[in-house]
Amino acid sequence: MEKKWWMDEIAYQIYPKSFNDSNNDGIGDIPGIIEKLDYLQDLGVTMLWICPVYDSPMDDNGYDISDYENIYPAFGTMDDMEHLLQETKKRNMKIIMDLVINHCSDEHRWFQEALKDKNSKYRQYFIFKEGKDGTPPTNWRSVFGGSVWQKVPDEDNMYYFHSFSKKQPDLNWENPEMRKELYQMINRWLDKGIAGFRVDAINFIKKDQRYQNGEPDGVDGLVACFDYCRNIPGINVFYDELRQETFQKHDCMTVSESVGTGYDIIDECIGDKGCFTMMFDFNYTNLDILDEDYFKPTNWTIKELRDKIYLSQTEIQKIGWSAPFLENHDQPRSINKLIKDPQYYELGAKTLATMFLMLRGTPFIYQGQELGIINFHRQSVDEFDDLNAHSQYHRAIEEGFTPEEALAFLNQRSRDNARTPMPWTKDQYGGFSKHEPWLAMTDGFEKYNAEDQISRHGSILEYYKKMIDIRKNRYHDTLSYGQFIPLILNDNIISYIREYNDERIAVLCNLTSQIQSYQLDNIDQIISNNIHDYTANQLQPYQALIILLK
Ligand code: NOJ
């Protein structure tokens, strides 16, 4: 593949509400991000993905945008945003913003106009439909539970469509006028000097125009909306236009949130013909649950994880570029998800870092992952903020689980796990704020916080810095541009080779609590080892090696 600037980046995702609170109101903000840029530079990351900071009623923490061209006041002002851009530039870092254009907020002016006047042009900016015999137009379940249809107040038999919450009406991409307004907004942001976008839920923009009922798949009598409004044939026409009218005019990078996108259609997303420069592939991230429902856990194995990573890497490599990640603001902490034995959490965090940071694609680290933050353990559903946590809790009970079981699913899987305030110190509220934060801290932050790890030799943070240095500096070309080659050694070892010109680097990770054996003869030099010992052809529990091959 032709070399592009974004292949060299190491990205770091910031959830502004929980990153750093500069004005002590309990909510993180943009000046708070600026205060921590030196920490991020020291970590070695080169690009920041900032989750939505646009104005919003915060029903879904900013993924419900009421004004694309203003900043949510508790996060700061447009001047703060400009300042952040300048300060990152000084440090040779780039910013990508979140682009949420499948839906907006019901408090957006367009939607308000659409409700006020049936004949307003804004009515066509959204999807309004009449119900059938007193029921909504279809029986599709929204991603956050309940029907995708919400009754329009004060109108007979009229509904609007929302793939996510009822406060997130979907935009009508069939309307060229609406699309044009979005493109203008996108170009204005790119003109400000941002490096690109992470593109939210973009594979939802095309709906199945037949609007027909499906076979119910739950006791609520509804069917998951995915088959009717995600990756629907014809979506590529919208993708092409979006790229031509916006991204292509700038040398920007874009990463699509491609949940549920099969490898047979990724050429619409990435590669020469695709809309985006890279994609987030969830096929291995969601291996622990079925249908994206927390109450459907799987009994996944290391072999399955390995094979899913192999498949993701090799399929994406055929077409274009990927964006490997272990965590984001919608996922639980990777340690709890992927390390089966809690006594190995700290070592395992380093194994995971090794496994993921050497993959092919631009890696994305999620805030706190570099400190080994783990999930919390809440005692009651009332302690959860996320609207999806509440929906999943009620659906689990509806499906026959006890309240205790439903709570356990949330503790394991809720998105709140990733959204707890970033622990900078061991002080009250983790140095995130002097005010009680909007969401309670995670468990154990007194031990796992940045201040402690900056000064502690052998810390997870130190290990992340080392891995980033290996990728970014010491073996840059091979680890950035090299081919990905699966290396099958043992079903319990996740191992692969990166190859570029004459250099070959092998990565071997044992994600089990047992010793694992393998046979590898052509070792030149061990580049990195997350424990002190080395026995040829044997990996200790959670040992991770990076090896230069002959
Ligand atoms: C995906 C985002 O990552 C998630 O946080 C959000 O709730 C949905 N899209 C809806 O925007």
XYZ file of C-alpha atoms and ligand atoms in Angstrom:
561
model
C 0.000 0.000 0.000
C 1.149 3.526 -0.759
C 2.601 5.223 2.332
C 0.372 7.833 3.972
C 1.047 10.108 6.913
C -1.632 8.521 9.055
C 0.100 5.157 9.006
C 2.734 6.584 11.353
C 0.337 7.886 13.979
C -0.256 6.489 17.447
C -3.689 7.679 18.479
C -5.147 8.272 21.934
C -8.855 8.613 22.602
C -10.117 11.231 25.041
C -13.564 11.182 26.612
C -13.661 14.877 27.562
C -16.272 14.567 30.286
C -13.962 12.252 32.242
C -10.452 13.323 31.303
C -9.514 16.346 33.401
C -11.631 19.014 35.055
C -9.844 22.371 35.005
C -12.569 24.477 36.609
C -13.624 22.040 39.336
C -17.277 21.666 38.457
C -17.057 17.862 38.387
C -17.084 17.703 34.567
C -13.950 17.386 32.435
C -13.311 20.134 29.874
C -11.153 21.309 26.970
C -8.780 23.452 29.101
C -8.373 20.291 31.190
C -7.173 18.429 28.089
C -4.674 21.222 27.383
C -3.270 20.853 30.911
C -2.463 17.212 30.177
C -0.869 17.553 26.744
C 2.631 17.183 28.166
C 1.624 13.896 29.786
C 0.326 12.688 26.415
C 3.416 13.838 24.576
C 5.567 12.049 27.109
C 3.535 8.869 26.579
C 4.481 9.140 22.917
C 1.088 9.412 21.252
C 0.877 11.634 18.191
C -2.828 12.065 17.574
C -5.844 12.667 19.806
C -9.396 11.586 19.050
C -11.652 13.873 21.033
C -15.132 12.420 21.659
C -17.962 14.894 20.917
C -17.529 18.345 22.436
C -20.331 19.962 20.410
C -23.309 21.529 22.116
C -25.680 18.881 23.362
C -28.341 18.141 25.969
C -26.097 15.160 26.906
C -28.718 12.452 26.743
C -25.997 10.214 25.283
C -23.044 12.227 26.603
C -22.613 14.357 23.505
C -23.542 11.825 20.811
C -26.783 13.798 20.655
C -25.672 17.053 19.045
C -27.883 20.132 19.192
C -25.396 22.431 17.447
C -22.517 21.132 15.317
C -20.755 24.480 15.322
C -20.741 25.360 18.981
C -19.086 23.826 22.006
C -20.979 22.381 24.984
C -20.569 25.160 27.594
C -19.388 22.875 30.407
C -16.559 21.734 28.078
C -15.493 25.285 27.191
C -15.727 27.596 24.208
C -14.697 27.656 20.568
C -11.691 29.726 21.685
C -10.686 26.848 23.966
C -10.991 24.486 21.005
C -8.774 26.742 18.868
C -6.320 26.934 21.745
C -6.249 23.150 22.000
C -5.482 22.954 18.285
C -2.594 25.404 18.656
C -1.176 23.650 21.702
C -1.278 20.223 20.062
C 0.365 21.616 16.948
C 3.218 23.008 19.064
C 3.817 19.469 20.279
C 3.574 17.948 16.807
C 0.330 16.282 17.705
C -2.874 16.205 15.683
C -6.536 16.291 16.620
C -9.378 14.314 15.131
C -12.933 15.083 16.172
C -15.950 12.827 16.456
C -18.334 13.173 13.533
C -21.896 12.194 14.440
C -24.011 12.529 11.324
C -26.343 9.548 11.394
C -28.466 11.423 13.911
C -28.521 14.635 15.893
C -30.373 15.725 19.017
C -34.114 16.245 19.190
C -33.103 19.655 20.539
C -31.286 20.537 17.306
C -32.922 23.502 15.555
C -33.691 21.364 12.483
C -35.718 18.888 14.503
C -37.474 21.599 16.469
C -38.522 23.236 13.177
C -39.648 19.876 11.836
C -41.909 19.368 14.844
C -43.292 22.883 14.794
C -44.380 22.860 11.171
C -45.326 19.794 9.131
C -44.674 21.760 5.959
C -41.263 23.015 6.961
C -38.392 21.793 4.761
C -36.827 20.384 7.920
C -39.561 17.740 8.047
C -37.638 16.091 5.208
C -34.377 16.235 7.185
C -35.681 13.419 9.406
C -37.670 10.235 8.945
C -41.331 10.696 9.775
C -43.859 7.940 9.059
C -47.446 7.083 9.858
C -48.199 4.142 12.126
C -50.194 1.090 11.098
C -53.448 0.273 12.929
C -52.413 2.089 16.077
C -48.913 0.583 16.168
C -45.584 2.038 15.057
C -44.626 1.677 11.370
C -42.354 -1.347 12.032
C -41.416 -3.609 14.931
C -37.691 -2.748 14.916
C -35.877 -2.397 18.246
C -33.540 0.564 18.672
C -29.938 0.020 19.747
C -30.735 1.387 23.206
C -33.942 -0.638 23.599
C -37.615 0.006 22.816
C -39.008 0.795 19.377
C -37.024 2.796 16.830
C -40.223 4.828 16.421
C -41.266 7.615 18.740
C -44.751 9.083 18.591
C -44.812 12.736 17.546
C -46.562 14.753 20.267
C -49.866 16.365 19.284
C -50.079 14.597 15.928
C -52.276 11.658 15.084
C -50.585 8.413 14.172
C -47.243 10.077 13.296
C -43.833 8.747 14.354
C -40.172 9.659 13.871
C -37.294 7.228 13.531
C -34.321 6.861 15.891
C -31.729 4.074 15.656
C -30.404 5.019 19.122
C -32.273 6.925 21.864
C -35.525 8.772 21.281
C -33.551 11.978 21.831
C -31.372 11.081 18.813
C -33.613 11.338 15.722
C -31.941 9.904 12.609
C -31.161 12.315 9.808
C -32.762 11.523 6.472
C -29.835 10.774 4.181
C -32.229 10.285 1.259
C -32.584 14.089 1.242
C -29.803 15.797 -0.805
C -30.445 19.175 0.784
C -29.803 17.785 4.263
C -26.661 16.027 3.069
C -25.341 19.259 1.577
C -25.724 21.062 4.898
C -23.750 18.314 6.621
C -20.960 18.517 4.034
C -20.635 22.266 4.521
C -20.372 21.794 8.280
C -17.727 19.053 7.859
C -15.650 21.234 5.536
C -15.781 24.139 7.951
C -14.295 21.922 10.675
C -11.596 20.614 8.346
C -10.745 24.182 7.361
C -10.094 24.941 11.030
C -7.125 22.628 10.865
C -8.292 19.400 12.436
C -6.612 16.319 10.988
C -9.802 14.373 10.417
C -12.645 12.507 12.065
C -13.701 9.389 13.829
C -17.031 8.786 12.125
C -19.817 7.621 14.413
C -22.365 4.927 13.518
C -21.864 5.782 9.860
C -23.023 2.402 8.615
C -26.537 3.277 9.851
C -27.153 6.112 7.380
C -29.047 4.009 4.846
C -32.346 2.405 5.921
C -34.142 -0.442 4.221
C -36.688 1.614 2.307
C -39.313 -1.134 2.401
C -39.907 -0.511 6.118
C -41.251 -4.016 6.727
C -41.671 -5.900 10.010
C -39.185 -8.631 10.950
C -39.485 -11.846 12.969
C -39.390 -10.842 16.701
C -36.201 -11.944 18.506
C -37.064 -10.992 22.087
C -39.883 -11.123 24.596
C -40.605 -7.465 23.842
C -41.990 -8.608 20.462
C -39.416 -6.497 18.620
C -36.511 -7.400 16.356
C -33.018 -5.858 16.479
C -32.929 -3.027 13.930
C -29.483 -3.971 12.599
C -30.743 -5.939 9.569
C -32.912 -3.001 8.522
C -30.750 0.032 9.079
C -27.092 -1.003 9.162
C -24.903 -1.715 6.119
C -27.958 -1.629 3.876
C -27.165 -2.118 0.174
C -26.911 1.232 -1.563
C -25.094 2.851 1.356
C -21.985 3.092 -0.846
C -23.686 5.816 -2.899
C -23.880 7.974 0.227
C -20.319 7.025 1.183
C -18.987 8.049 -2.237
C -20.688 11.406 -2.158
C -19.597 12.080 1.425
C -15.985 11.358 0.515
C -16.031 13.427 -2.668
C -17.724 16.437 -1.096
C -15.606 16.522 2.038
C -12.729 14.220 3.026
C -11.191 13.951 -0.443
C -10.745 17.708 -0.658
C -8.480 17.653 2.382
C -5.570 15.397 3.172
C -7.425 14.182 6.233
C -7.717 10.850 7.969
C -11.030 9.261 8.806
C -11.811 6.200 10.832
C -15.221 4.620 10.601
C -17.020 2.964 13.459
C -17.838 -0.202 11.571
C -19.700 -2.407 14.022
C -21.254 -5.362 12.239
C -19.540 -4.722 8.909
C -18.658 -8.026 7.227
C -15.324 -8.418 5.454
C -17.177 -8.974 2.179
C -18.206 -5.305 2.103
C -15.261 -3.502 3.687
C -14.165 -2.191 0.294
C -17.017 0.330 0.640
C -15.335 1.622 3.783
C -11.592 1.509 3.159
C -9.020 1.004 0.432
C -8.900 2.716 -2.966
C -12.657 2.795 -3.422
C -13.670 3.216 0.218
C -14.959 6.313 1.951
C -12.599 6.309 4.942
C -8.861 5.971 5.407
C -9.232 3.276 8.073
C -11.847 1.392 10.064
C -12.480 0.159 13.571
C -13.279 -3.532 13.278
C -15.399 -4.868 16.154
C -15.352 -8.500 15.098
C -12.844 -9.354 17.819
C -13.731 -6.594 20.272
C -17.212 -7.981 20.780
C -16.193 -11.642 21.019
C -17.387 -11.800 24.638
C -21.076 -11.125 23.872
C -23.658 -11.980 21.212
C -25.883 -9.502 19.346
C -24.281 -6.625 21.312
C -26.448 -7.625 24.327
C -24.632 -7.683 27.675
C -26.891 -10.498 28.895
C -25.671 -12.844 26.167
C -22.092 -13.568 27.275
C -20.065 -16.113 25.313
C -17.503 -18.656 26.476
C -14.805 -17.392 24.156
C -11.404 -19.058 23.989
C -7.898 -17.709 23.338
C -7.880 -19.592 20.046
C -11.053 -17.792 18.989
C -9.558 -14.448 19.929
C -6.397 -15.270 18.021
C -8.305 -16.433 14.943
C -10.526 -13.351 14.964
C -7.464 -11.111 15.141
C -5.848 -13.072 12.297
C -8.979 -12.754 10.196
C -9.388 -9.052 10.889
C -5.771 -8.273 10.086
C -5.515 -10.401 6.948
C -8.881 -9.393 5.482
C -8.306 -5.688 6.072
C -4.758 -5.961 4.739
C -6.142 -7.185 1.395
C -8.127 -3.972 0.980
C -6.704 -1.163 3.076
C -5.818 0.043 6.536
C -7.169 -0.744 9.980
C -7.247 0.931 13.377
C -6.581 -1.690 16.066
C -8.005 -0.960 19.506
C -8.738 -2.822 22.725
C -10.929 -0.263 24.443
C -13.104 2.732 23.787
C -15.863 4.627 25.573
C -18.433 1.958 24.629
C -16.439 -1.009 25.866
C -15.584 -2.316 29.326
C -11.941 -2.300 30.365
C -9.911 -4.790 28.330
C -8.233 -6.293 31.383
C -11.573 -7.511 32.724
C -12.670 -8.654 29.309
C -9.549 -10.456 28.152
C -7.516 -11.467 31.218
C -9.288 -14.464 32.668
C -7.223 -14.737 35.860
C -7.373 -11.618 38.124
C -4.057 -12.438 39.793
C -2.386 -11.602 36.460
C -4.136 -8.295 35.800
C -0.993 -6.171 35.973
C 1.215 -8.456 33.903
C -1.696 -9.195 31.565
C -2.137 -5.473 30.874
C 1.395 -5.509 29.479
C 0.722 -8.653 27.443
C -2.319 -7.004 25.907
C -0.335 -3.852 25.155
C 2.293 -5.927 23.329
C -0.291 -7.922 21.412
C -2.240 -4.908 20.206
C 0.388 -2.203 19.690
C 2.369 -4.218 17.137
C -0.588 -5.033 14.870
C -0.874 -3.585 11.390
C -2.910 -0.376 11.382
C -2.985 2.870 13.341
C -3.358 1.863 17.002
C -5.859 3.681 19.243
C -5.247 3.717 23.003
C -8.204 4.676 25.194
C -7.643 6.987 28.165
C -6.629 5.044 31.265
C -5.768 1.900 29.301
C -2.114 2.904 29.645
C -2.557 2.789 33.426
C -4.253 -0.603 33.487
C -7.565 0.765 34.762
C -10.042 -2.004 35.519
C -13.833 -2.195 35.667
C -15.695 -1.015 38.751
C -18.084 -3.002 40.914
C -21.322 -1.082 41.499
C -23.911 -2.263 44.043
C -27.062 -0.997 42.374
C -28.364 -0.123 38.925
C -29.033 3.382 40.244
C -25.290 4.009 40.285
C -25.135 3.738 36.481
C -25.315 6.822 34.299
C -25.412 5.373 30.780
C -28.840 5.092 29.218
C -27.851 1.818 27.585
C -26.933 0.327 30.992
C -30.489 0.939 32.158
C -31.964 -0.452 28.977
C -29.782 -3.593 29.105
C -30.654 -4.100 32.787
C -34.380 -4.002 32.090
C -34.113 -6.176 29.024
C -32.087 -8.765 30.973
C -34.824 -8.938 33.619
C -37.509 -9.062 30.937
C -35.618 -12.008 29.398
C -35.787 -13.916 32.715
C -32.576 -13.022 34.596
C -32.676 -12.050 38.284
C -31.864 -8.442 39.305
C -28.547 -9.704 40.722
C -27.642 -11.373 37.435
C -28.683 -8.287 35.493
C -26.467 -6.128 37.713
C -23.538 -8.506 37.223
C -23.900 -8.105 33.432
C -23.661 -4.343 33.843
C -20.610 -4.531 36.084
C -18.914 -6.668 33.474
C -20.036 -4.892 30.347
C -21.456 -1.434 30.982
C -20.026 1.491 29.053
C -19.745 3.385 32.364
C -16.698 1.223 33.108
C -14.683 3.158 30.561
C -16.219 6.506 31.442
C -15.096 6.834 35.062
C -12.919 9.902 35.696
C -9.272 9.533 34.761
C -7.210 8.990 37.935
C -4.280 11.382 37.832
C -3.319 11.026 41.519
C -4.359 8.996 44.546
C -6.114 12.025 46.091
C -9.831 12.378 46.531
C -11.492 12.191 43.106
C -8.164 11.062 41.697
C -6.926 14.590 41.054
C -9.486 14.703 38.221
C -11.388 17.444 40.037
C -11.769 18.989 43.457
C -15.531 18.663 43.065
C -17.405 15.373 43.242
C -17.256 14.094 39.646
C -20.331 13.492 37.479
C -19.576 9.733 37.667
C -17.957 7.926 40.596
C -14.304 6.891 40.307
C -13.312 3.360 39.436
C -12.219 0.875 42.106
C -8.547 0.820 43.060
C -7.574 4.158 41.542
C -5.481 4.870 44.634
C -3.155 2.197 43.265
C -3.590 2.689 39.529
C -3.131 6.377 38.857
C -0.835 8.384 36.594
C 1.233 10.065 39.304
C 2.176 6.756 40.889
C 3.003 5.105 37.581
C 5.056 7.991 36.206
C 7.501 7.473 39.037
C 7.284 3.686 39.447
C 9.792 1.560 37.589
C 8.049 -1.416 36.005
C 4.649 0.287 35.840
C 2.119 -0.366 33.099
C 2.530 3.229 31.948
C 6.271 2.770 31.585
C 5.603 -0.383 29.586
C 3.231 1.450 27.212
C 5.895 4.086 26.636
C 8.373 1.369 25.799
C 6.006 -0.356 23.361
C 5.207 2.965 21.682
C 8.912 3.708 21.369
C 9.559 0.322 19.769
C 6.804 0.887 17.246
C 7.363 4.555 16.585
C 11.152 4.747 16.667
C 13.200 1.591 17.056
C 11.456 -0.636 14.508
C 9.327 2.004 12.865
C 9.228 0.803 9.278
C 8.543 -2.847 9.952
C 5.986 -2.202 12.672
C 4.268 0.623 10.792
C 4.311 -0.593 7.191
C 5.148 -4.281 7.468
C 2.913 -7.070 6.249
C 0.957 -8.968 8.895
C 1.587 -12.707 8.780
C -0.190 -15.133 11.136
C 2.264 -17.344 13.026
C 0.515 -20.435 14.311
C 2.550 -21.906 17.176
C 0.075 -23.124 19.776
C -3.680 -22.495 20.123
C -3.073 -20.673 23.396
C -0.453 -18.296 22.056
C -1.423 -15.209 20.095
C 1.507 -14.817 17.738
C 2.222 -13.103 14.463
C 5.000 -11.735 12.292
C 5.425 -8.250 10.840
C 7.637 -8.234 7.776
C 9.098 -5.356 5.800
C 11.886 -5.676 3.235
C 14.388 -8.012 4.931
C 13.294 -7.424 8.506
C 10.975 -9.831 10.321
C 9.640 -9.260 13.806
C 7.631 -11.879 15.698
C 5.218 -11.066 18.525
C 4.316 -13.902 20.926
C 1.748 -13.460 23.692
C 0.575 -15.983 26.244
C -2.832 -14.909 27.530
C -3.212 -17.925 29.842
C -2.105 -18.742 33.409
C -0.235 -21.837 32.190
C 3.185 -22.315 30.646
C 2.842 -22.654 26.866
C 5.372 -24.344 24.600
C 6.197 -23.575 21.012
C 8.881 -24.174 18.431
C 10.630 -21.210 16.851
C 14.184 -21.644 15.624
C 15.249 -18.580 13.719
C 15.562 -16.168 16.650
C 18.118 -13.417 16.220
C 17.440 -11.245 19.248
C 14.784 -10.652 21.903
C 13.663 -7.045 21.513
C 11.285 -7.030 24.440
C 10.144 -9.328 27.229
C 7.530 -8.328 29.811
C 9.047 -10.567 32.513
C 12.676 -11.048 33.466
C 13.063 -14.710 32.560
C 13.474 -16.268 29.190
C 13.373 -19.992 28.445
C 13.724 -20.988 24.831
C 10.510 -22.271 23.262
C 8.470 -21.690 26.397
C 6.236 -18.825 27.449
C 5.515 -18.281 31.142
C 1.933 -17.286 32.126
C 1.134 -13.947 30.481
C 4.596 -13.606 29.051
C 4.911 -11.459 25.926
C 7.958 -11.424 23.666
C 8.914 -9.324 20.699
C 11.574 -11.124 18.702
C 13.769 -10.078 15.829
C 13.977 -13.065 13.491
C 16.978 -14.041 11.409
C -21.474 5.015 18.854
C -20.844 5.821 19.929
O -19.541 5.386 20.117
C -21.707 5.650 21.150
O -21.124 6.150 22.319
C -23.032 6.296 20.869
O -23.893 6.036 21.950
C -23.659 5.756 19.589
N -22.727 5.597 18.511
C -24.718 6.693 19.103
O -24.131 7.873 18.640
